[in-house]
Amino acid sequence: MSGGEKIINRIKSDCDESVKAIELEAQAQYDKVIDEAKAEIETIKKAHLEKESKKIAQIKAAAKSKAELEIRNELLKKRREEIDKTVGMVLEKLLNLEHEEYFNAIYKLASKLSGMNGEIILNQKDLNRLPLDFEYKLRANGLDAKVSDKAADIDGGFILKHGDIEENMEFKAIIAAERDRLEDLINRELFI
């Protein structure tokens, strides 16, 4: 091999080594960039998963809260229906009491107006079945009232008219006025 060939081989060998060194450096930089990109992707992926997990948790919490509210509202609705039904049954029972029991209930209501006087107005059904001693028993319970010939448009109970004032002792009106207390009683009996 001549001297020129040796120089060319040496230059070629040096070039090959330089190319290998450059390739190794390039591969190392490539690997570093890829590793950094993978790490960044994992960080982004983790942040995205955390964000989505929080969003999912919020959606679940909202759905649970909405479902609990709907259940609570439905239970309250059913409770209200049961209370209305029970109050209706109480009114129905009062209206359908046997003759003597019915008028005993009227006398009890009259005793709540003890000391008053005036005109007592009943419905037509009650006027038709009025006991002979009705006014006497009213006075015995503290209410000095005469029975009106006019019938009231009520289901049961009575209206006491004294002067310009009317005391509504209709069963329906009394139940409505005592509704809160009745609801508490029914709630204790039915739902506790």
Short mmCIF file of C-alpha atoms in Angstrom, two decimals:
data_model
loop_
_atom_site.label_atom_id
_atom_site.label_comp_id
_atom_site.label_asym_id
_atom_site.label_seq_id
_atom_site.Cartn_x
_atom_site.Cartn_y
_atom_site.Cartn_z
CA MET A 1 0.00 0.00 0.00
CA SER A 2 1.36 3.32 -0.94
CA GLY A 3 1.66 6.31 1.30
CA GLY A 4 -1.31 8.03 -0.37
CA GLU A 5 -3.49 5.01 0.17
CA LYS A 6 -2.48 4.91 3.82
CA ILE A 7 -3.42 8.56 4.20
CA ILE A 8 -6.76 7.98 2.44
CA ASN A 9 -7.44 4.91 4.60
CA ARG A 10 -6.50 6.88 7.69
CA ILE A 11 -8.81 9.76 6.66
CA LYS A 12 -11.56 7.25 5.86
CA SER A 13 -11.03 5.51 9.21
CA ASP A 14 -11.11 8.87 11.04
CA CYS A 15 -14.27 9.82 9.13
CA ASP A 16 -15.87 6.49 9.96
CA GLU A 17 -15.05 7.03 13.65
CA SER A 18 -16.37 10.59 13.53
CA VAL A 19 -19.55 9.42 11.79
CA LYS A 20 -19.96 6.67 14.43
CA ALA A 21 -19.39 9.20 17.22
CA ILE A 22 -21.90 11.58 15.61
CA GLU A 23 -24.41 8.71 15.15
CA LEU A 24 -23.94 7.64 18.81
CA GLU A 25 -24.40 11.26 19.97
CA ALA A 26 -27.44 11.65 17.72
CA GLN A 27 -28.90 8.36 19.01
CA ALA A 28 -28.28 9.46 22.62
CA GLN A 29 -30.00 12.82 21.96
CA TYR A 30 -32.81 11.03 20.15
CA ASP A 31 -33.27 8.62 23.10
CA LYS A 32 -33.19 11.54 25.54
CA VAL A 33 -35.82 13.49 23.54
CA ILE A 34 -38.01 10.35 23.27
CA ASP A 35 -37.68 9.66 27.04
CA GLU A 36 -38.54 13.29 27.85
CA ALA A 37 -41.50 13.16 25.45
CA LYS A 38 -42.71 9.90 27.06
CA ALA A 39 -42.35 11.46 30.53
CA GLU A 40 -44.25 14.57 29.42
CA ILE A 41 -46.97 12.41 27.85
CA GLU A 42 -47.27 10.47 31.13
CA THR A 43 -47.49 13.74 33.09
CA ILE A 44 -50.16 15.09 30.73
CA LYS A 45 -51.98 11.75 30.79
CA LYS A 46 -51.87 11.65 34.61
CA ALA A 47 -53.13 15.25 34.87
CA HIS A 48 -55.89 14.51 32.36
CA LEU A 49 -56.90 11.35 34.25
CA GLU A 50 -56.98 13.26 37.55
CA LYS A 51 -59.08 16.01 35.95
CA GLU A 52 -61.46 13.46 34.42
CA SER A 53 -61.61 11.51 37.71
CA LYS A 54 -62.61 14.70 39.53
CA LYS A 55 -65.18 15.47 36.85
CA ILE A 56 -66.57 11.93 37.10
CA ALA A 57 -66.68 12.20 40.91
CA GLN A 58 -68.55 15.50 40.64
CA ILE A 59 -71.03 14.03 38.14
CA LYS A 60 -71.57 11.00 40.41
CA ALA A 61 -72.05 13.24 43.47
CA ALA A 62 -74.52 15.44 41.59
CA ALA A 63 -76.41 12.39 40.31
CA LYS A 64 -76.51 10.88 43.80
CA SER A 65 -77.71 14.16 45.29
CA LYS A 66 -80.40 14.49 42.60
CA ALA A 67 -81.52 10.90 43.13
CA GLU A 68 -81.68 11.38 46.91
CA LEU A 69 -83.71 14.58 46.42
CA GLU A 70 -86.10 12.82 44.05
CA ILE A 71 -86.49 9.92 46.51
CA ARG A 72 -87.07 12.37 49.37
CA ASN A 73 -89.63 14.31 47.33
CA GLU A 74 -91.40 11.10 46.34
CA LEU A 75 -91.48 9.96 49.98
CA LEU A 76 -92.85 13.34 51.05
CA LYS A 77 -95.46 13.13 48.29
CA LYS A 78 -96.49 9.64 49.42
CA ARG A 79 -96.52 10.79 53.04
CA ARG A 80 -98.71 13.77 52.08
CA GLU A 81 -101.06 11.43 50.19
CA GLU A 82 -101.29 9.13 53.22
CA ILE A 83 -101.94 12.08 55.53
CA ASP A 84 -104.61 13.45 53.17
CA LYS A 85 -106.17 10.01 52.99
CA THR A 86 -106.14 9.66 56.79
CA VAL A 87 -107.57 13.15 57.32
CA GLY A 88 -110.27 12.31 54.76
CA MET A 89 -111.05 9.12 56.66
CA VAL A 90 -111.30 11.08 59.93
CA LEU A 91 -113.76 13.51 58.32
CA GLU A 92 -115.72 10.64 56.77
CA LYS A 93 -115.89 8.89 60.15
CA LEU A 94 -117.17 12.06 61.83
CA LEU A 95 -119.81 12.57 59.16
CA ASN A 96 -120.98 8.96 59.43
CA LEU A 97 -121.15 8.62 63.20
CA GLU A 98 -124.27 7.01 64.57
CA HIS A 99 -127.02 9.49 65.45
CA GLU A 100 -126.25 9.74 69.18
CA GLU A 101 -122.47 9.79 68.74
CA TYR A 102 -122.77 12.43 66.06
CA PHE A 103 -124.76 14.80 68.25
CA ASN A 104 -122.44 14.11 71.19
CA ALA A 105 -119.63 15.39 68.93
CA ILE A 106 -121.75 18.49 68.20
CA TYR A 107 -122.23 19.04 71.96
CA LYS A 108 -118.46 18.78 72.49
CA LEU A 109 -117.91 21.41 69.83
CA ALA A 110 -120.59 23.56 71.49
CA SER A 111 -118.72 23.34 74.80
CA LYS A 112 -115.73 25.02 73.10
CA LEU A 113 -117.97 28.06 72.64
CA SER A 114 -119.14 28.04 76.25
CA GLY A 115 -120.49 31.40 77.38
CA MET A 116 -121.60 32.46 73.90
CA ASN A 117 -125.11 32.80 72.60
CA GLY A 118 -126.78 33.22 69.25
CA GLU A 119 -128.25 31.15 66.48
CA ILE A 120 -126.89 27.73 65.54
CA ILE A 121 -127.10 26.79 61.88
CA LEU A 122 -126.97 23.10 60.91
CA ASN A 123 -127.11 21.33 57.56
CA GLN A 124 -130.46 20.02 56.28
CA LYS A 125 -129.65 16.40 57.16
CA ASP A 126 -128.99 17.36 60.79
CA LEU A 127 -132.10 19.56 60.94
CA ASN A 128 -134.16 16.56 59.81
CA ARG A 129 -132.79 14.30 62.54
CA LEU A 130 -132.41 16.85 65.35
CA PRO A 131 -132.93 15.40 68.84
CA LEU A 132 -135.86 16.92 70.77
CA ASP A 133 -133.62 18.03 73.62
CA PHE A 134 -130.91 19.51 71.35
CA GLU A 135 -131.13 23.13 72.58
CA TYR A 136 -131.29 21.94 76.19
CA LYS A 137 -128.08 19.91 75.74
CA LEU A 138 -126.39 22.87 74.03
CA ARG A 139 -127.17 25.03 77.10
CA ALA A 140 -125.92 22.22 79.34
CA ASN A 141 -122.61 22.49 77.46
CA GLY A 142 -122.45 26.27 77.94
CA LEU A 143 -123.82 27.43 74.59
CA ASP A 144 -127.10 29.37 74.69
CA ALA A 145 -128.27 29.09 71.08
CA LYS A 146 -131.50 28.71 69.19
CA VAL A 147 -131.62 26.43 66.14
CA SER A 148 -132.04 28.29 62.86
CA ASP A 149 -134.73 27.18 60.44
CA LYS A 150 -132.32 27.87 57.56
CA ALA A 151 -129.90 25.11 56.65
CA ALA A 152 -126.20 25.76 56.18
CA ASP A 153 -124.34 24.48 53.13
CA ILE A 154 -121.95 22.35 55.20
CA ASP A 155 -121.30 18.62 55.46
CA GLY A 156 -121.35 18.35 59.24
CA GLY A 157 -120.85 20.34 62.41
CA PHE A 158 -122.48 23.78 62.72
CA ILE A 159 -122.09 27.51 62.40
CA LEU A 160 -122.87 29.76 65.35
CA LYS A 161 -124.09 33.20 64.39
CA HIS A 162 -124.04 35.81 67.14
CA GLY A 163 -124.59 39.31 65.87
CA ASP A 164 -122.40 39.94 62.85
CA ILE A 165 -119.91 37.28 63.89
CA GLU A 166 -119.98 33.66 62.77
CA GLU A 167 -118.08 30.87 64.49
CA ASN A 168 -117.41 28.13 61.96
CA MET A 169 -117.58 24.79 63.75
CA GLU A 170 -117.95 22.78 60.56
CA PHE A 171 -115.97 19.53 60.84
CA LYS A 172 -114.05 20.33 57.65
CA ALA A 173 -113.09 23.80 58.94
CA ILE A 174 -111.99 22.47 62.33
CA ILE A 175 -109.86 19.78 60.69
CA ALA A 176 -108.32 22.41 58.38
CA ALA A 177 -107.57 24.69 61.35
CA GLU A 178 -106.02 21.81 63.28
CA ARG A 179 -104.24 20.34 60.24
CA ASP A 180 -100.67 20.89 61.51
CA ARG A 181 -101.40 19.25 64.85
CA LEU A 182 -103.21 16.39 63.12
CA GLU A 183 -100.30 15.93 60.70
CA ASP A 184 -97.85 15.72 63.62
CA LEU A 185 -100.06 13.13 65.29
CA ILE A 186 -100.45 11.13 62.06
CA ASN A 187 -96.71 11.37 61.35
CA ARG A 188 -95.95 9.96 64.81
CA GLU A 189 -98.45 7.15 64.40
CA LEU A 190 -97.75 6.19 60.79
CA PHE A 191 -94.15 7.10 60.03
CA ILE A 192 -92.08 6.86 63.20
#
